[in-house]
Amino acid sequence: MNQIIQLFETTFTDPAMVKLAIYLIAGIAGITLAIALSSLVSGLYSPVKKQLNKLSKESIQPDDLAKEYESSLEHTIDKLNNVPFINKRYQGDSSTKKLLIHAGFHSQDALKIFNSIKLLLLLISGALVTLLINQISTYSTSTTIYIILFVLGTAYLLPGLILHKIAKRRMADLKRYFPDALDLLIVCCESGLGLLESFQRVAKELKLAHPYLSYELNLVCSKVRYGLTLQQALKEFSDRTGLDDIRGLNSVIVQSLRLGTGVAATIRIYSDEYREKRLQAAEENAAKLGVKMIFPMMCCIWPSFFIVAIGPAILKVMNVWGDAF
């Protein structure tokens, strides 16, 4: 604590300003801790939500599919967008909400828990900096301030980076599993099953091999059973995954349903185009491989080759010139 006071005394010359700065930082830390704990508690356990669920159970017994839809984060976003004066308030967290949805966190309390984790990590890093102030106070005042800002900034940005990595990995897994699901969907549709039954069967078959995609397909069927139209459920499916491939499949299915054409034939045509697109992407990556290999060869392979091939000759020349002079 004395080191912190000395740090403030080197920054401010007035003792009253030093005392005011300490009180201000302590107040901000206390308020931040209270907000983080309240958000975390309300996200994990909400008495109001428990009471509402109790009242709803006494009147109507909803099924598990309805509960899953009502508690989803994307459904909460849709409800907030329809409420006046609240839409602008939550627009700042739209990118975080999309990342949470893409990462597979569909609970409506996911945003609260994520923000609480960010605040708690920020407070923990601040406490660690306070404990280690004796070690870092040996540096100059500007260097100490830079170290503190670096630690706090890292603690604030780290949860977002981890969430972005989780979302990116999940989207990559969905993209890798999508061709298998597309082939199974064609087989189910051509065998005589309806589109919704085909989604259910594909989700069942992919439950062990591709659990992420199976969960998303089951969620589509759940929302259709809850009362959404198939077009709305497919649109939310593409928004949750964030993949252009799934968005293209959904647009093809919706267009087929509107025009009354055969869904199986439409999906097969899309599958052929998708295979051709993947083949073109593979050929493009293969064409880029030669250019990408230039830099590793120049930096890693060629120096070793020159050392082995020309090194002995250079040593002999150096010995000859050394004997000559």
Coordinates of C-alpha atoms in Angstrom, one line a residue:
M1 CA 0.0 0.0 0.0
N2 CA 2.9 2.4 0.8
Q3 CA 4.3 1.7 -2.7
I4 CA 1.0 2.7 -4.3
I5 CA 0.9 5.9 -2.2
Q6 CA 4.4 6.7 -3.2
L7 CA 3.5 6.1 -6.9
F8 CA 0.6 8.6 -6.6
E9 CA 2.8 11.1 -4.7
T10 CA 5.3 11.0 -7.6
T11 CA 2.4 11.7 -10.0
F12 CA 0.5 14.3 -8.0
T13 CA 2.2 17.0 -5.9
D14 CA -0.9 17.9 -3.9
P15 CA -1.6 15.5 -1.0
A16 CA -5.3 16.1 -1.3
M17 CA -5.2 15.0 -4.9
V18 CA -3.3 11.8 -3.9
K19 CA -6.0 11.0 -1.3
L20 CA -8.8 11.8 -3.7
A21 CA -7.2 9.5 -6.4
I22 CA -6.9 6.6 -3.9
Y23 CA -10.5 7.0 -2.8
L24 CA -11.7 7.2 -6.4
I25 CA -9.8 4.1 -7.4
A26 CA -11.1 2.2 -4.4
G27 CA -14.7 3.3 -5.1
I28 CA -14.4 2.3 -8.7
A29 CA -13.0 -1.1 -7.8
G30 CA -15.8 -1.7 -5.2
I31 CA -18.5 -0.7 -7.7
T32 CA -17.0 -2.9 -10.4
L33 CA -16.8 -5.8 -8.1
A34 CA -20.4 -5.4 -7.0
I35 CA -21.6 -5.2 -10.6
A36 CA -19.6 -8.2 -11.6
L37 CA -20.8 -10.3 -8.7
S38 CA -24.4 -9.2 -9.2
S39 CA -24.3 -10.0 -12.9
L40 CA -22.7 -13.3 -12.3
V41 CA -25.2 -14.3 -9.7
S42 CA -28.2 -13.1 -11.8
G43 CA -26.8 -15.0 -14.8
L44 CA -26.3 -18.3 -12.9
Y45 CA -29.2 -18.0 -10.5
S46 CA -32.1 -15.6 -10.8
P47 CA -34.9 -15.7 -8.2
V48 CA -37.2 -13.8 -10.5
K49 CA -36.7 -16.3 -13.3
K50 CA -37.3 -19.1 -10.8
Q51 CA -40.5 -17.6 -9.6
L52 CA -41.7 -17.0 -13.2
N53 CA -40.9 -20.6 -14.1
K54 CA -42.9 -21.8 -11.0
L55 CA -45.9 -19.7 -12.0
S56 CA -45.7 -20.9 -15.6
K57 CA -45.5 -24.5 -14.5
E58 CA -48.7 -24.1 -12.4
S59 CA -50.6 -22.7 -15.4
I60 CA -49.2 -24.4 -18.5
Q61 CA -46.6 -27.2 -18.7
P62 CA -44.4 -26.3 -21.6
D63 CA -42.2 -28.9 -23.2
D64 CA -38.5 -29.0 -23.3
L65 CA -38.4 -27.6 -26.8
A66 CA -40.3 -24.5 -25.8
K67 CA -38.0 -23.9 -22.9
E68 CA -35.0 -24.3 -25.1
Y69 CA -36.3 -21.7 -27.5
E70 CA -37.4 -19.2 -24.9
S71 CA -34.1 -19.3 -23.1
S72 CA -32.0 -18.9 -26.3
L73 CA -29.8 -15.8 -26.7
E74 CA -31.0 -15.2 -30.3
H75 CA -34.6 -15.2 -29.1
T76 CA -33.8 -12.7 -26.4
I77 CA -32.1 -10.5 -29.1
D78 CA -35.2 -10.6 -31.2
K79 CA -37.4 -9.6 -28.3
L80 CA -35.2 -6.7 -27.4
N81 CA -35.1 -5.4 -30.9
N82 CA -38.9 -5.0 -30.8
V83 CA -38.9 -3.0 -27.6
P84 CA -38.6 0.8 -28.0
F85 CA -35.6 2.7 -26.4
I86 CA -33.8 -0.6 -25.7
N87 CA -32.5 -1.4 -29.2
K88 CA -29.9 1.3 -29.1
R89 CA -28.8 0.4 -25.6
Y90 CA -27.9 -3.2 -26.6
Q91 CA -26.4 -2.5 -30.0
G92 CA -22.9 -2.1 -28.5
D93 CA -22.9 -5.8 -27.5
S94 CA -24.2 -7.1 -30.8
S95 CA -20.8 -8.4 -31.9
T96 CA -20.2 -10.1 -28.5
K97 CA -23.7 -11.7 -28.8
K98 CA -22.9 -13.0 -32.3
L99 CA -19.6 -14.4 -31.0
L100 CA -21.4 -16.1 -28.1
I101 CA -23.9 -17.6 -30.5
H102 CA -21.3 -18.7 -32.9
A103 CA -19.3 -20.3 -30.1
G104 CA -22.4 -22.3 -29.0
F105 CA -23.5 -20.4 -25.9
H106 CA -27.2 -19.9 -26.7
S107 CA -28.4 -19.1 -23.1
Q108 CA -29.9 -15.7 -22.6
D109 CA -27.6 -15.3 -19.6
A110 CA -24.5 -16.0 -21.6
L111 CA -23.8 -12.3 -22.1
K112 CA -24.2 -11.5 -18.4
I113 CA -21.8 -14.3 -17.4
F114 CA -19.3 -13.3 -20.1
N115 CA -19.2 -9.6 -19.0
S116 CA -19.0 -10.7 -15.3
I117 CA -16.0 -12.9 -16.1
K118 CA -14.3 -9.9 -17.9
L119 CA -14.9 -7.6 -14.9
L120 CA -13.7 -10.3 -12.4
L121 CA -10.6 -11.0 -14.4
L122 CA -9.9 -7.2 -14.5
L123 CA -10.3 -7.0 -10.7
I124 CA -8.1 -10.0 -10.1
S125 CA -5.4 -8.6 -12.4
G126 CA -5.6 -5.3 -10.5
A127 CA -5.2 -7.1 -7.2
L128 CA -2.2 -9.0 -8.5
V129 CA -0.6 -5.7 -9.7
T130 CA -1.2 -4.3 -6.2
L131 CA 0.5 -7.3 -4.6
L132 CA 3.4 -7.1 -7.0
I133 CA 3.8 -3.4 -6.8
N134 CA 7.0 -3.7 -4.6
Q135 CA 8.8 -5.6 -7.4
I136 CA 7.7 -3.3 -10.3
S137 CA 8.2 -0.1 -8.3
T138 CA 11.9 -0.4 -8.8
Y139 CA 11.4 0.8 -12.4
S140 CA 10.7 4.4 -13.2
T141 CA 7.2 5.9 -12.8
S142 CA 6.3 5.8 -16.5
T143 CA 7.5 2.2 -16.9
T144 CA 5.4 1.2 -13.8
I145 CA 2.3 2.8 -15.3
Y146 CA 2.9 1.1 -18.6
I147 CA 3.3 -2.3 -16.9
I148 CA 0.0 -1.7 -15.0
L149 CA -1.8 -0.6 -18.1
F150 CA -0.5 -3.6 -20.0
V151 CA -1.6 -6.1 -17.4
L152 CA -5.1 -4.5 -17.1
G153 CA -5.5 -4.3 -20.9
T154 CA -4.4 -7.9 -21.3
A155 CA -6.9 -9.0 -18.6
Y156 CA -9.7 -7.0 -20.3
L157 CA -9.0 -8.3 -23.8
L158 CA -8.2 -11.9 -23.0
P159 CA -11.8 -13.2 -22.6
G160 CA -12.7 -11.7 -25.9
L161 CA -9.8 -13.4 -27.7
I162 CA -10.6 -16.7 -26.1
L163 CA -14.2 -16.4 -27.1
H164 CA -13.2 -15.5 -30.7
K165 CA -10.9 -18.6 -30.8
I166 CA -13.7 -20.9 -29.6
A167 CA -16.2 -19.4 -32.1
K168 CA -13.7 -19.7 -34.9
R169 CA -12.9 -23.4 -34.0
R170 CA -16.6 -24.3 -33.8
M171 CA -17.4 -22.6 -37.1
A172 CA -14.5 -24.5 -38.7
D173 CA -15.8 -27.8 -37.3
L174 CA -19.3 -27.1 -38.7
K175 CA -17.8 -26.2 -42.1
R176 CA -15.9 -29.5 -42.1
Y177 CA -18.9 -31.6 -41.1
F178 CA -21.3 -29.9 -43.5
P179 CA -20.6 -32.0 -46.6
D180 CA -21.4 -35.2 -44.7
A181 CA -24.7 -33.8 -43.5
L182 CA -25.5 -32.6 -47.0
D183 CA -25.1 -36.0 -48.5
L184 CA -27.2 -37.6 -45.7
L185 CA -29.9 -35.0 -46.3
I186 CA -30.1 -35.8 -50.0
V187 CA -30.4 -39.5 -49.2
C188 CA -33.2 -38.9 -46.7
C189 CA -35.1 -36.6 -49.0
E190 CA -34.8 -38.9 -52.0
S191 CA -36.0 -41.9 -49.8
G192 CA -39.4 -40.2 -49.3
L193 CA -39.0 -38.4 -45.9
G194 CA -40.2 -34.9 -45.4
L195 CA -37.8 -32.1 -45.0
L196 CA -38.2 -31.8 -41.2
E197 CA -38.0 -35.6 -40.8
S198 CA -34.9 -35.5 -42.9
F199 CA -33.3 -33.0 -40.6
Q200 CA -34.2 -35.1 -37.6
R201 CA -32.7 -38.2 -39.1
V202 CA -29.5 -36.5 -40.2
A203 CA -29.2 -35.0 -36.7
K204 CA -29.6 -38.5 -35.2
E205 CA -27.0 -40.1 -37.5
L206 CA -24.5 -37.3 -36.8
K207 CA -24.9 -37.2 -33.0
L208 CA -21.7 -39.2 -32.3
A209 CA -19.6 -38.2 -35.3
H210 CA -20.5 -34.5 -35.5
P211 CA -22.2 -33.4 -32.3
Y212 CA -22.1 -29.6 -33.1
L213 CA -24.0 -30.0 -36.3
S214 CA -26.3 -32.5 -34.8
Y215 CA -27.2 -30.1 -32.0
E216 CA -27.9 -27.3 -34.5
L217 CA -30.1 -29.5 -36.7
N218 CA -32.0 -30.6 -33.6
L219 CA -32.5 -27.0 -32.6
V220 CA -34.0 -26.2 -36.0
C221 CA -36.5 -29.1 -35.6
S222 CA -37.3 -27.9 -32.0
K223 CA -38.1 -24.3 -33.1
V224 CA -40.3 -25.6 -35.9
R225 CA -42.2 -27.7 -33.4
Y226 CA -42.4 -24.7 -31.1
G227 CA -44.3 -22.7 -33.7
L228 CA -41.8 -21.0 -35.9
T229 CA -42.0 -21.4 -39.7
L230 CA -39.4 -23.5 -41.4
Q231 CA -38.1 -20.4 -43.2
Q232 CA -37.5 -18.6 -39.9
A233 CA -35.9 -21.6 -38.3
L234 CA -33.5 -22.0 -41.2
K235 CA -32.7 -18.3 -41.1
E236 CA -31.8 -18.5 -37.4
F237 CA -29.8 -21.7 -38.2
S238 CA -27.7 -19.8 -40.7
D239 CA -27.3 -16.8 -38.3
R240 CA -26.2 -19.1 -35.5
T241 CA -23.5 -20.9 -37.5
G242 CA -22.4 -17.8 -39.5
L243 CA -21.3 -19.9 -42.5
D244 CA -22.0 -18.9 -46.1
D245 CA -22.4 -22.6 -47.1
I246 CA -25.3 -23.2 -44.7
R247 CA -26.8 -19.8 -45.7
G248 CA -26.7 -20.8 -49.3
L249 CA -28.4 -24.2 -48.5
N250 CA -31.1 -22.4 -46.5
S251 CA -31.8 -19.9 -49.3
V252 CA -32.1 -22.8 -51.8
I253 CA -34.5 -24.7 -49.6
V254 CA -36.6 -21.6 -49.0
Q255 CA -36.8 -20.8 -52.7
S256 CA -37.7 -24.4 -53.5
L257 CA -40.6 -24.3 -50.9
R258 CA -41.8 -21.0 -52.3
L259 CA -41.8 -22.1 -55.9
G260 CA -43.1 -25.6 -55.2
T261 CA -40.3 -27.5 -56.8
G262 CA -38.8 -30.8 -55.5
V263 CA -36.7 -30.3 -52.5
A264 CA -34.6 -33.4 -53.1
A265 CA -33.7 -32.4 -56.6
T266 CA -32.9 -28.8 -55.5
I267 CA -30.6 -30.0 -52.7
R268 CA -28.8 -32.4 -55.1
I269 CA -28.2 -29.5 -57.6
Y270 CA -26.8 -27.4 -54.7
S271 CA -24.7 -30.3 -53.6
D272 CA -23.2 -30.7 -57.1
E273 CA -22.4 -27.0 -57.2
Y274 CA -21.0 -27.1 -53.7
R275 CA -18.7 -30.0 -54.6
E276 CA -17.5 -28.0 -57.7
K277 CA -16.9 -25.0 -55.5
R278 CA -14.8 -27.0 -53.0
L279 CA -12.8 -28.5 -55.9
Q280 CA -12.1 -25.0 -57.2
A281 CA -11.1 -23.9 -53.8
A282 CA -8.7 -26.9 -53.4
E283 CA -7.2 -26.2 -56.9
E284 CA -6.7 -22.5 -55.9
N285 CA -4.9 -23.5 -52.7
A286 CA -2.7 -25.9 -54.6
A287 CA -1.8 -23.2 -57.1
K288 CA -0.8 -20.9 -54.2
L289 CA 1.4 -23.6 -52.7
G290 CA 4.3 -22.9 -54.9
V291 CA 4.4 -19.2 -54.0
K292 CA 4.0 -19.9 -50.3
M293 CA 6.9 -22.4 -50.4
I294 CA 9.4 -19.7 -51.7
F295 CA 9.9 -18.0 -48.4
P296 CA 10.5 -21.2 -46.3
M297 CA 12.9 -22.5 -48.9
M298 CA 14.8 -19.2 -49.1
C299 CA 15.0 -18.9 -45.3
C300 CA 15.4 -22.5 -44.2
I301 CA 16.5 -24.9 -47.0
W302 CA 18.7 -22.8 -49.2
P303 CA 21.1 -21.5 -46.5
S304 CA 21.7 -25.1 -45.3
F305 CA 22.3 -26.2 -48.9
F306 CA 24.8 -23.4 -49.5
I307 CA 26.6 -24.2 -46.3
V308 CA 27.0 -27.8 -47.2
A309 CA 27.8 -27.3 -50.9
I310 CA 29.9 -24.1 -50.9
G311 CA 31.2 -24.2 -47.3
P312 CA 34.2 -26.5 -47.9
A313 CA 35.3 -24.5 -51.0
I314 CA 35.1 -21.2 -49.0
L315 CA 37.2 -22.7 -46.2
K316 CA 39.9 -23.9 -48.7
V317 CA 40.0 -20.5 -50.4
M318 CA 40.3 -18.8 -47.0
N319 CA 43.2 -21.1 -46.1
V320 CA 45.0 -20.4 -49.4
W321 CA 44.7 -16.7 -49.0
G322 CA 45.8 -17.0 -45.4
D323 CA 49.0 -18.9 -46.4
A324 CA 49.6 -16.4 -49.2
F325 CA 49.5 -13.4 -46.9

